[in-house]
Short mmCIF file of C-alpha atoms and ligand atoms in Angstrom, two decimals:
data_model
loop_
_atom_site.label_atom_id
_atom_site.label_comp_id
_atom_site.label_asym_id
_atom_site.label_seq_id
_atom_site.Cartn_x
_atom_site.Cartn_y
_atom_site.Cartn_z
CA MET A 1 -21.58 -3.05 -7.36
CA HIS A 2 -17.86 -1.97 -7.45
CA VAL A 3 -15.65 -2.44 -4.51
CA LEU A 4 -12.28 -0.94 -3.83
CA VAL A 5 -10.15 -3.01 -1.52
CA LEU A 6 -7.03 -1.41 0.26
CA GLY A 7 -4.28 -4.01 -0.12
CA ALA A 8 -3.55 -5.96 -3.24
CA GLY A 9 -2.43 -9.28 -1.86
CA GLN A 10 -4.03 -12.81 -1.90
CA LEU A 11 -6.95 -11.72 0.17
CA ALA A 12 -7.92 -9.14 -2.42
CA ARG A 13 -7.46 -11.75 -5.00
CA MET A 14 -9.61 -14.39 -3.37
CA MET A 15 -12.28 -11.66 -2.51
CA SER A 16 -12.29 -10.75 -6.19
CA LEU A 17 -12.90 -14.37 -7.34
CA ALA A 18 -15.64 -14.78 -4.76
CA GLY A 19 -17.35 -11.55 -5.84
CA ALA A 20 -17.58 -12.37 -9.56
CA PRO A 21 -20.55 -14.56 -9.45
CA LEU A 22 -22.54 -11.95 -7.66
CA ASN A 23 -21.53 -9.30 -10.12
CA LEU A 24 -19.44 -7.68 -7.55
CA THR A 25 -16.26 -6.14 -9.42
CA LEU A 26 -13.15 -5.43 -7.48
CA THR A 27 -10.19 -3.00 -7.75
CA ALA A 28 -7.32 -3.21 -5.44
CA TYR A 29 -5.13 -0.44 -4.11
CA ASP A 30 -1.50 -1.51 -3.37
CA VAL A 31 -0.43 0.68 -0.42
CA THR A 32 3.17 -0.11 -0.78
CA THR A 33 3.51 1.06 -4.36
CA CYS A 34 0.58 3.61 -4.22
CA THR A 35 -1.09 2.13 -7.20
CA VAL A 36 -4.55 1.03 -8.23
CA VAL A 37 -4.28 -2.51 -9.62
CA HIS A 38 -6.32 -5.34 -10.90
CA PRO A 39 -6.57 -7.79 -7.98
CA LEU A 40 -5.88 -10.84 -10.12
CA THR A 41 -3.41 -9.76 -12.72
CA GLN A 42 -1.79 -7.03 -10.58
CA VAL A 43 -1.79 -4.88 -13.70
CA ALA A 44 -1.76 -1.07 -12.71
CA ARG A 45 -4.72 1.02 -13.62
CA PRO A 46 -4.13 4.56 -14.70
CA GLN A 47 -6.14 5.95 -11.65
CA THR A 48 -5.22 7.92 -8.71
CA LEU A 49 -6.67 6.71 -5.24
CA GLU A 50 -9.06 9.67 -5.15
CA GLN A 51 -10.44 8.56 -8.52
CA ALA A 52 -10.74 4.90 -7.32
CA ILE A 53 -12.62 6.08 -4.27
CA ALA A 54 -14.95 8.18 -6.39
CA ASP A 55 -15.64 5.23 -8.67
CA ALA A 56 -16.23 2.74 -5.85
CA ASP A 57 -19.67 2.01 -4.27
CA VAL A 58 -18.05 0.48 -1.32
CA ILE A 59 -14.39 0.48 0.05
CA THR A 60 -12.96 -2.19 2.29
CA ALA A 61 -9.48 -3.57 3.33
CA GLU A 62 -7.65 -6.84 3.16
CA PHE A 63 -4.92 -5.90 5.72
CA GLU A 64 -4.48 -3.71 8.79
CA HIS A 65 -1.10 -2.01 8.13
CA ILE A 66 -2.47 0.91 6.18
CA PRO A 67 -1.29 4.38 6.57
CA HIS A 68 -3.78 6.44 8.71
CA ASP A 69 -4.03 9.20 6.15
CA ILE A 70 -5.27 6.70 3.56
CA LEU A 71 -7.78 5.29 6.15
CA GLU A 72 -9.08 8.81 6.85
CA ILE A 73 -9.73 9.74 3.17
CA CYS A 74 -11.59 6.53 2.65
CA GLU A 75 -13.63 6.88 5.84
CA GLN A 76 -14.53 10.42 4.69
CA SER A 77 -16.13 9.03 1.58
CA GLY A 78 -18.72 7.33 3.74
CA LYS A 79 -18.24 4.12 1.77
CA PHE A 80 -15.63 2.46 3.95
CA PHE A 81 -16.31 -0.77 6.08
CA PRO A 82 -15.35 -1.77 8.62
CA THR A 83 -14.49 1.60 10.48
CA SER A 84 -10.92 3.00 10.51
CA LEU A 85 -10.87 2.16 14.24
CA ALA A 86 -11.24 -1.46 13.57
CA ILE A 87 -8.47 -1.46 11.12
CA LYS A 88 -6.11 0.62 13.43
CA ALA A 89 -6.86 -1.88 16.33
CA GLY A 90 -5.75 -4.78 14.04
CA GLY A 91 -2.46 -2.78 13.17
CA ASP A 92 -1.60 -1.39 16.52
CA ARG A 93 -1.45 -3.80 19.53
CA ARG A 94 -2.04 -0.97 22.06
CA ILE A 95 -5.46 0.01 20.52
CA GLU A 96 -6.16 -3.80 20.19
CA LYS A 97 -5.47 -4.39 23.87
CA THR A 98 -7.66 -1.30 24.94
CA LEU A 99 -10.43 -2.41 22.76
CA LEU A 100 -10.36 -6.12 24.11
CA ASP A 101 -10.32 -4.72 27.68
CA GLY A 102 -13.30 -2.30 26.80
CA ALA A 103 -15.28 -5.08 25.27
CA GLY A 104 -14.82 -7.20 28.48
CA VAL A 105 -13.02 -9.92 26.70
CA ARG A 106 -10.25 -12.07 28.34
CA ASN A 107 -6.77 -11.49 27.03
CA ALA A 108 -3.35 -11.92 28.36
CA ALA A 109 -2.02 -9.54 30.98
CA TYR A 110 0.24 -6.97 29.47
CA ALA A 111 2.29 -3.67 29.85
CA ILE A 112 3.28 -1.12 27.33
CA ILE A 113 7.06 -0.53 26.98
CA ASN A 114 8.73 2.73 25.57
CA THR A 115 11.85 2.76 27.80
CA ARG A 116 14.32 0.54 29.58
CA ALA A 117 12.52 1.51 32.84
CA ASP A 118 9.22 0.37 31.47
CA PHE A 119 10.83 -2.89 30.47
CA ASP A 120 12.21 -3.46 33.96
CA GLN A 121 8.89 -2.65 35.46
CA ALA A 122 7.19 -5.09 33.06
CA ILE A 123 9.43 -7.82 34.23
CA GLU A 124 8.12 -7.21 37.65
CA THR A 125 4.37 -6.77 36.84
CA VAL A 126 3.89 -9.15 33.88
CA GLY A 127 6.43 -11.74 35.00
CA ILE A 128 8.74 -14.17 33.15
CA PRO A 129 8.20 -15.99 30.73
CA MET A 130 7.07 -13.11 28.70
CA VAL A 131 6.26 -12.45 25.07
CA LEU A 132 7.34 -9.04 23.64
CA LYS A 133 5.56 -7.85 20.49
CA SER A 134 6.16 -4.54 18.62
CA ALA A 135 2.97 -2.51 18.76
CA LEU A 136 3.03 -1.67 15.09
CA GLY A 137 3.93 -3.62 12.01
CA GLY A 138 3.79 -7.14 13.43
CA TYR A 139 2.65 -10.21 11.40
CA ASP A 140 3.42 -13.91 11.12
CA GLY A 141 5.35 -13.79 14.34
CA LYS A 142 7.67 -10.97 13.08
CA GLY A 143 8.63 -8.26 15.59
CA GLN A 144 8.53 -10.53 18.66
CA TRP A 145 10.78 -11.64 21.33
CA ARG A 146 10.60 -14.28 24.11
CA LEU A 147 12.04 -13.45 27.41
CA LYS A 148 12.53 -16.78 29.30
CA ASP A 149 15.12 -15.76 31.75
CA ARG A 150 16.21 -12.44 33.29
CA ALA A 151 19.66 -12.96 31.85
CA GLN A 152 18.40 -12.34 28.43
CA ALA A 153 16.89 -8.94 29.19
CA GLY A 154 20.00 -6.89 28.15
CA ALA A 155 20.34 -8.59 24.64
CA ILE A 156 16.63 -8.38 23.93
CA TRP A 157 16.57 -4.72 25.09
CA THR A 158 19.14 -4.02 22.38
CA GLU A 159 17.07 -5.35 19.83
CA MET A 160 13.80 -3.75 21.14
CA GLN A 161 15.56 -0.43 21.29
CA ALA A 162 16.50 -0.67 17.63
CA CYS A 163 12.87 -1.41 16.91
CA LEU A 164 11.62 1.51 18.98
CA ASN A 165 14.21 3.80 17.13
CA ASP A 166 12.57 2.90 13.87
CA SER A 167 9.59 5.16 14.38
CA LYS A 168 8.36 7.55 17.06
CA GLN A 169 4.88 5.89 17.03
CA GLN A 170 6.49 2.44 17.91
CA ALA A 171 6.17 0.77 21.18
CA ILE A 172 6.40 -2.70 22.62
CA VAL A 173 3.70 -4.70 24.20
CA ALA A 174 4.93 -7.10 26.91
CA GLU A 175 2.46 -9.95 27.28
CA GLN A 176 2.41 -12.75 29.83
CA PHE A 177 3.37 -16.05 28.25
CA VAL A 178 0.11 -18.17 27.98
CA PRO A 179 0.71 -21.97 28.47
CA PHE A 180 -2.06 -22.93 26.05
CA GLN A 181 -2.85 -26.53 24.96
CA ARG A 182 -3.88 -25.33 21.49
CA GLU A 183 -4.77 -22.35 19.30
CA VAL A 184 -8.15 -21.88 17.75
CA SER A 185 -9.83 -19.04 15.80
CA LEU A 186 -13.30 -17.91 14.98
CA VAL A 187 -14.13 -16.19 11.78
CA GLY A 188 -17.43 -14.45 11.33
CA ALA A 189 -19.40 -11.80 9.52
CA ARG A 190 -21.51 -8.85 10.99
CA ASN A 191 -23.73 -6.87 8.70
CA HIS A 192 -24.99 -3.20 8.84
CA GLN A 193 -28.04 -4.33 10.95
CA GLY A 194 -25.79 -6.04 13.44
CA ASP A 195 -26.71 -9.60 12.57
CA ILE A 196 -23.91 -11.99 13.06
CA GLU A 197 -22.96 -15.31 11.37
CA THR A 198 -19.96 -17.26 12.59
CA TYR A 199 -18.11 -20.26 11.11
CA PRO A 200 -17.23 -23.38 13.13
CA LEU A 201 -13.91 -22.89 15.01
CA ALA A 202 -10.71 -23.51 13.34
CA GLU A 203 -7.76 -25.33 15.10
CA ASN A 204 -4.55 -23.75 14.09
CA ILE A 205 -0.93 -24.97 14.14
CA HIS A 206 1.74 -22.28 13.74
CA ILE A 207 5.27 -23.14 13.03
CA GLY A 208 7.84 -20.46 13.75
CA GLY A 209 4.91 -17.91 14.28
CA VAL A 210 3.46 -18.69 10.89
CA LEU A 211 0.12 -20.46 10.34
CA SER A 212 0.77 -23.97 8.80
CA LEU A 213 -2.28 -25.97 9.25
CA SER A 214 -5.84 -25.05 10.00
CA THR A 215 -8.70 -27.51 10.43
CA ALA A 216 -12.45 -26.88 11.05
CA ILE A 217 -13.56 -28.40 14.34
CA ASP A 218 -16.63 -29.32 16.13
CA ALA A 219 -16.25 -28.10 19.74
CA PRO A 220 -19.52 -26.88 21.02
CA GLN A 221 -18.40 -25.65 24.46
CA LEU A 222 -15.49 -23.63 22.91
CA GLN A 223 -17.76 -22.45 20.10
CA THR A 224 -20.22 -20.86 22.47
CA GLN A 225 -17.33 -19.06 24.40
CA ALA A 226 -15.79 -17.89 21.16
CA GLU A 227 -19.13 -16.60 19.77
CA THR A 228 -19.81 -14.60 22.82
CA MET A 229 -16.43 -13.00 22.67
CA PHE A 230 -16.77 -12.35 18.96
CA ALA A 231 -20.10 -10.59 19.43
CA ALA A 232 -18.77 -8.41 22.30
CA VAL A 233 -15.76 -7.27 20.11
CA ALA A 234 -17.77 -6.95 16.85
CA ASP A 235 -20.59 -5.05 18.59
CA SER A 236 -18.16 -2.72 20.32
CA LEU A 237 -16.79 -1.59 17.06
CA ASP A 238 -20.18 -1.52 15.24
CA TYR A 239 -18.23 -3.74 12.93
CA VAL A 240 -19.29 -4.46 9.35
CA GLY A 241 -17.60 -7.30 7.42
CA VAL A 242 -15.64 -10.36 8.28
CA LEU A 243 -13.76 -10.29 11.38
CA ALA A 244 -11.40 -13.02 12.84
CA LEU A 245 -10.46 -13.69 16.51
CA GLU A 246 -7.46 -15.78 17.45
CA PHE A 247 -7.63 -17.60 20.82
CA PHE A 248 -5.55 -19.55 23.22
CA ASP A 249 -7.30 -22.65 24.62
CA ILE A 250 -6.20 -23.26 28.13
CA ASP A 251 -8.03 -26.36 29.42
CA GLY A 252 -11.19 -25.40 27.74
CA ASP A 253 -11.05 -21.54 28.61
CA LEU A 254 -10.52 -19.24 25.86
CA LEU A 255 -8.33 -16.12 26.00
CA VAL A 256 -8.18 -13.73 22.96
CA ASN A 257 -4.76 -13.58 21.51
CA GLU A 258 -5.48 -11.02 18.72
CA ILE A 259 -8.04 -9.80 16.28
CA ALA A 260 -7.83 -9.43 12.55
CA PRO A 261 -10.25 -6.87 11.04
CA ARG A 262 -10.49 -8.76 7.82
CA VAL A 263 -10.79 -12.17 6.10
CA HIS A 264 -8.29 -14.43 7.67
CA ASN A 265 -5.84 -17.29 6.68
CA SER A 266 -7.51 -19.55 9.25
CA GLY A 267 -10.76 -18.99 7.36
CA HIS A 268 -9.54 -20.18 4.02
CA TRP A 269 -10.94 -23.56 4.65
CA THR A 270 -14.48 -22.01 4.16
CA GLN A 271 -13.87 -21.86 0.44
CA GLN A 272 -14.57 -25.63 0.14
CA GLY A 273 -15.84 -26.38 3.70
CA ALA A 274 -18.60 -24.00 4.18
CA GLU A 275 -21.88 -23.15 2.32
CA ILE A 276 -20.70 -19.64 1.70
CA CYS A 277 -16.96 -18.81 1.99
CA GLN A 278 -15.52 -16.00 4.09
CA PHE A 279 -14.61 -14.00 1.05
CA GLU A 280 -18.08 -13.88 -0.38
CA ASN A 281 -19.62 -13.20 3.11
CA HIS A 282 -17.14 -10.32 3.69
CA LEU A 283 -18.30 -8.73 0.30
CA ARG A 284 -22.04 -9.49 1.16
CA ALA A 285 -21.59 -7.84 4.60
CA VAL A 286 -19.89 -4.59 3.23
CA CYS A 287 -22.16 -4.32 0.23
CA GLY A 288 -25.41 -4.45 2.31
CA LEU A 289 -26.42 -7.91 0.87
CA PRO A 290 -27.97 -10.68 3.00
CA LEU A 291 -25.29 -12.73 4.94
CA GLY A 292 -24.75 -16.21 3.44
CA SER A 293 -24.88 -19.56 5.63
CA THR A 294 -21.69 -20.33 7.51
CA LYS A 295 -22.56 -23.86 7.91
CA LEU A 296 -19.94 -26.61 7.56
CA VAL A 297 -20.72 -28.79 4.33
CA ARG A 298 -17.48 -30.81 4.45
CA GLU A 299 -14.71 -31.65 6.92
CA THR A 300 -11.85 -29.45 5.71
CA ALA A 301 -8.36 -28.85 6.68
CA MET A 302 -6.27 -25.97 5.14
CA ILE A 303 -2.67 -26.51 4.45
CA ASN A 304 -0.52 -23.29 3.79
CA ILE A 305 2.07 -23.61 0.92
CA LEU A 306 5.08 -21.58 2.35
CA GLY A 307 8.06 -20.96 -0.08
CA GLU A 308 7.11 -23.72 -2.57
CA ASP A 309 5.83 -22.81 -6.10
CA SER A 310 4.89 -26.29 -7.34
CA LEU A 311 3.40 -29.42 -5.88
CA PRO A 312 3.48 -33.06 -6.97
CA PRO A 313 0.91 -34.04 -9.44
CA GLU A 314 -0.34 -36.76 -7.18
CA ILE A 315 -1.79 -34.15 -4.80
CA MET A 316 -3.76 -32.44 -7.57
CA ALA A 317 -5.16 -35.89 -8.43
CA MET A 318 -6.42 -36.60 -4.92
CA GLU A 319 -10.14 -36.51 -4.45
CA GLY A 320 -11.13 -33.69 -2.21
CA CYS A 321 -7.85 -31.69 -2.86
CA HIS A 322 -8.28 -28.10 -3.87
CA ILE A 323 -5.28 -25.98 -4.64
CA HIS A 324 -5.33 -22.18 -4.49
CA TRP A 325 -2.19 -20.44 -5.85
CA TYR A 326 -1.71 -16.75 -5.33
CA GLY A 327 0.19 -15.91 -8.42
CA LYS A 328 3.23 -14.69 -6.33
CA SER A 329 6.97 -14.95 -7.08
CA GLN A 330 8.74 -17.56 -4.89
CA ARG A 331 10.61 -16.39 -1.82
CA PRO A 332 11.74 -18.67 1.11
CA GLY A 333 8.76 -18.98 3.63
CA ARG A 334 6.45 -16.64 1.59
CA LYS A 335 2.75 -17.63 1.47
CA MET A 336 2.41 -18.79 -2.04
CA GLY A 337 -0.94 -20.53 -1.81
CA HIS A 338 -2.90 -23.14 0.09
CA ILE A 339 -4.47 -26.45 -0.16
CA ASN A 340 -7.96 -27.21 1.07
CA LEU A 341 -8.35 -30.83 1.79
CA THR A 342 -11.93 -32.16 2.13
CA ALA A 343 -13.53 -35.29 3.37
CA ASP A 344 -16.94 -36.70 4.18
CA TYR A 345 -16.23 -37.34 7.87
CA PRO A 346 -13.34 -36.60 10.48
CA GLY A 347 -11.85 -40.04 10.27
CA GLN A 348 -11.54 -39.80 6.50
CA LEU A 349 -9.92 -36.37 6.74
CA GLN A 350 -7.26 -37.73 8.95
CA ARG A 351 -6.63 -40.53 6.49
CA LYS A 352 -6.28 -38.04 3.59
CA LEU A 353 -3.94 -35.91 5.83
CA CYS A 354 -1.67 -38.97 6.20
CA GLU A 355 -1.87 -39.65 2.51
CA ILE A 356 -1.06 -36.06 1.40
CA ALA A 357 1.88 -36.06 3.80
CA LYS A 358 3.52 -38.66 1.69
CA TYR A 359 3.75 -36.22 -1.19
CA LEU A 360 4.82 -33.11 0.64
CA ASP A 361 8.40 -32.10 1.71
CA LYS A 362 8.77 -32.41 5.46
CA ALA A 363 10.74 -29.14 5.83
CA ALA A 364 8.12 -27.17 3.86
CA PHE A 365 5.01 -28.83 5.56
CA PRO A 366 6.06 -29.75 9.07
CA ALA A 367 2.60 -29.38 10.54
CA VAL A 368 1.01 -31.99 8.16
CA HIS A 369 3.88 -34.31 8.82
CA GLN A 370 3.39 -33.74 12.64
CA ILE A 371 -0.38 -34.50 12.36
CA ALA A 372 0.28 -37.48 10.13
CA HIS A 373 2.77 -38.81 12.67
CA ASP A 374 0.26 -38.24 15.56
CA ILE A 375 -2.53 -40.02 13.75
CA GLN A 376 -0.44 -43.05 12.80
CA ASP A 377 0.97 -43.37 16.41
P1 LIG B 401 -0.49 -13.19 12.80
O1 LIG B 401 0.23 -13.65 11.60
O2 LIG B 401 -1.45 -14.09 13.18
O3 LIG B 401 -0.91 -11.63 12.65
P2 LIG B 401 1.31 -12.04 14.70
O4 LIG B 401 2.70 -11.89 14.22
O5 LIG B 401 0.52 -10.88 14.78
O6 LIG B 401 0.61 -13.24 13.93
P3 LIG B 401 0.56 -13.24 17.21
O7 LIG B 401 -0.56 -13.90 16.72
O8 LIG B 401 0.42 -12.20 18.31
O9 LIG B 401 1.52 -12.64 16.07
O10 LIG B 401 1.74 -14.37 17.77
C1 LIG B 401 2.15 -15.34 16.85
C2 LIG B 401 2.15 -16.70 17.58
O11 LIG B 401 3.05 -16.50 18.81
C3 LIG B 401 0.86 -17.05 18.14
O12 LIG B 401 0.07 -17.61 17.24
C4 LIG B 401 1.19 -17.98 19.33
O13 LIG B 401 1.63 -19.31 18.79
C5 LIG B 401 2.43 -17.26 19.99
N1 LIG B 401 2.21 -16.30 21.03
C6 LIG B 401 1.70 -15.08 20.82
N2 LIG B 401 1.54 -14.52 22.02
C7 LIG B 401 1.76 -15.46 22.98
C8 LIG B 401 1.66 -15.39 24.42
N3 LIG B 401 1.28 -14.40 25.06
N4 LIG B 401 1.96 -16.60 25.05
C9 LIG B 401 2.22 -17.76 24.26
N5 LIG B 401 2.39 -17.74 22.97
C10 LIG B 401 2.13 -16.73 22.28
MG1 LIG B 402 -1.69 -14.21 15.17
#
């Protein structure tokens, strides 16, 4: 089968690698350069999007910021999964919030801001502290502001106004600040028949809004809550493919932060830690193949490699250490690759995290150092 992926980044690359053993061949469409490319080499193919759509058996997406006209053409072909609504919900926080409310899933109280008057009203209704997020185009904590004190309102409004002026479609979503203990996420797949398989929850540490460390956890009470919310969201969208839900954990109660209608960075651990990884399961779901087992087979932590293009050889030599580079050119803070660190039991994983920290730069890998420090304390 031939699959066309909208988006040509590392997620399309890893989907392509996972699909090969099943004879699933992938082509990617780079929506920023409007070219059809090979998902591994990035070499352009002499094909228009229309031709690539005609050639594909199935079309899917690896990210949510896709121009709506492209989504419409793909959906009209009848080959596109999940639906364009699911992709739009991931790319527009207004649609996302409406969807979460409609599915009856708990999320942070919010207000939509288009004008200064809306902002002043949101300060009253949502309250301070408040997290302000651009409705469109946000990722990795970009396009966000924190209002901690009313005195900051004027300066923040100036910045938000510039963002609003970028595009007529833009708006700001003002969200209540959630005093969470930790962040977790649930990645799962839903097939054409509506069957759902979810992976164990991952606990995520973000630094400066960017995911740094993600560890598969065994938390039965949270898992049950997360699975119920996952099913509510996935069913309400008649979703097909892999979907991720990010949560805030507040004293054992989960609140949805956001959804990602695609394979997710917090699910990369499944490449080594689960029976069938998220990339293969996404392809299985969209191609109408049976879903694979999401069972944990090894304790795993995923470490994002941000802004670095090499690692000390000692890391590669460590047992249970699996390196995944994305073939990208180096830029400060850029997601260049990740490390999946596996172990036979949780205590061993902790020991390995302490060991790997010795070889990783503290500034580039703050979460690993933080965890290693906590464990050794
Ligand atoms: P992603 O890269 O996951 O798509 P994003 O840029 O879309 O990220 P969010 O996930 O909405 O942004 O926010 C980034 C981080 O900011 C969250 O992981 C969380 O740590 C923090 N955050 C977001 N919203 C809130 C909130 N309402 N209260 C407290 N912290 C928040
Ligand atoms: Mg997020």
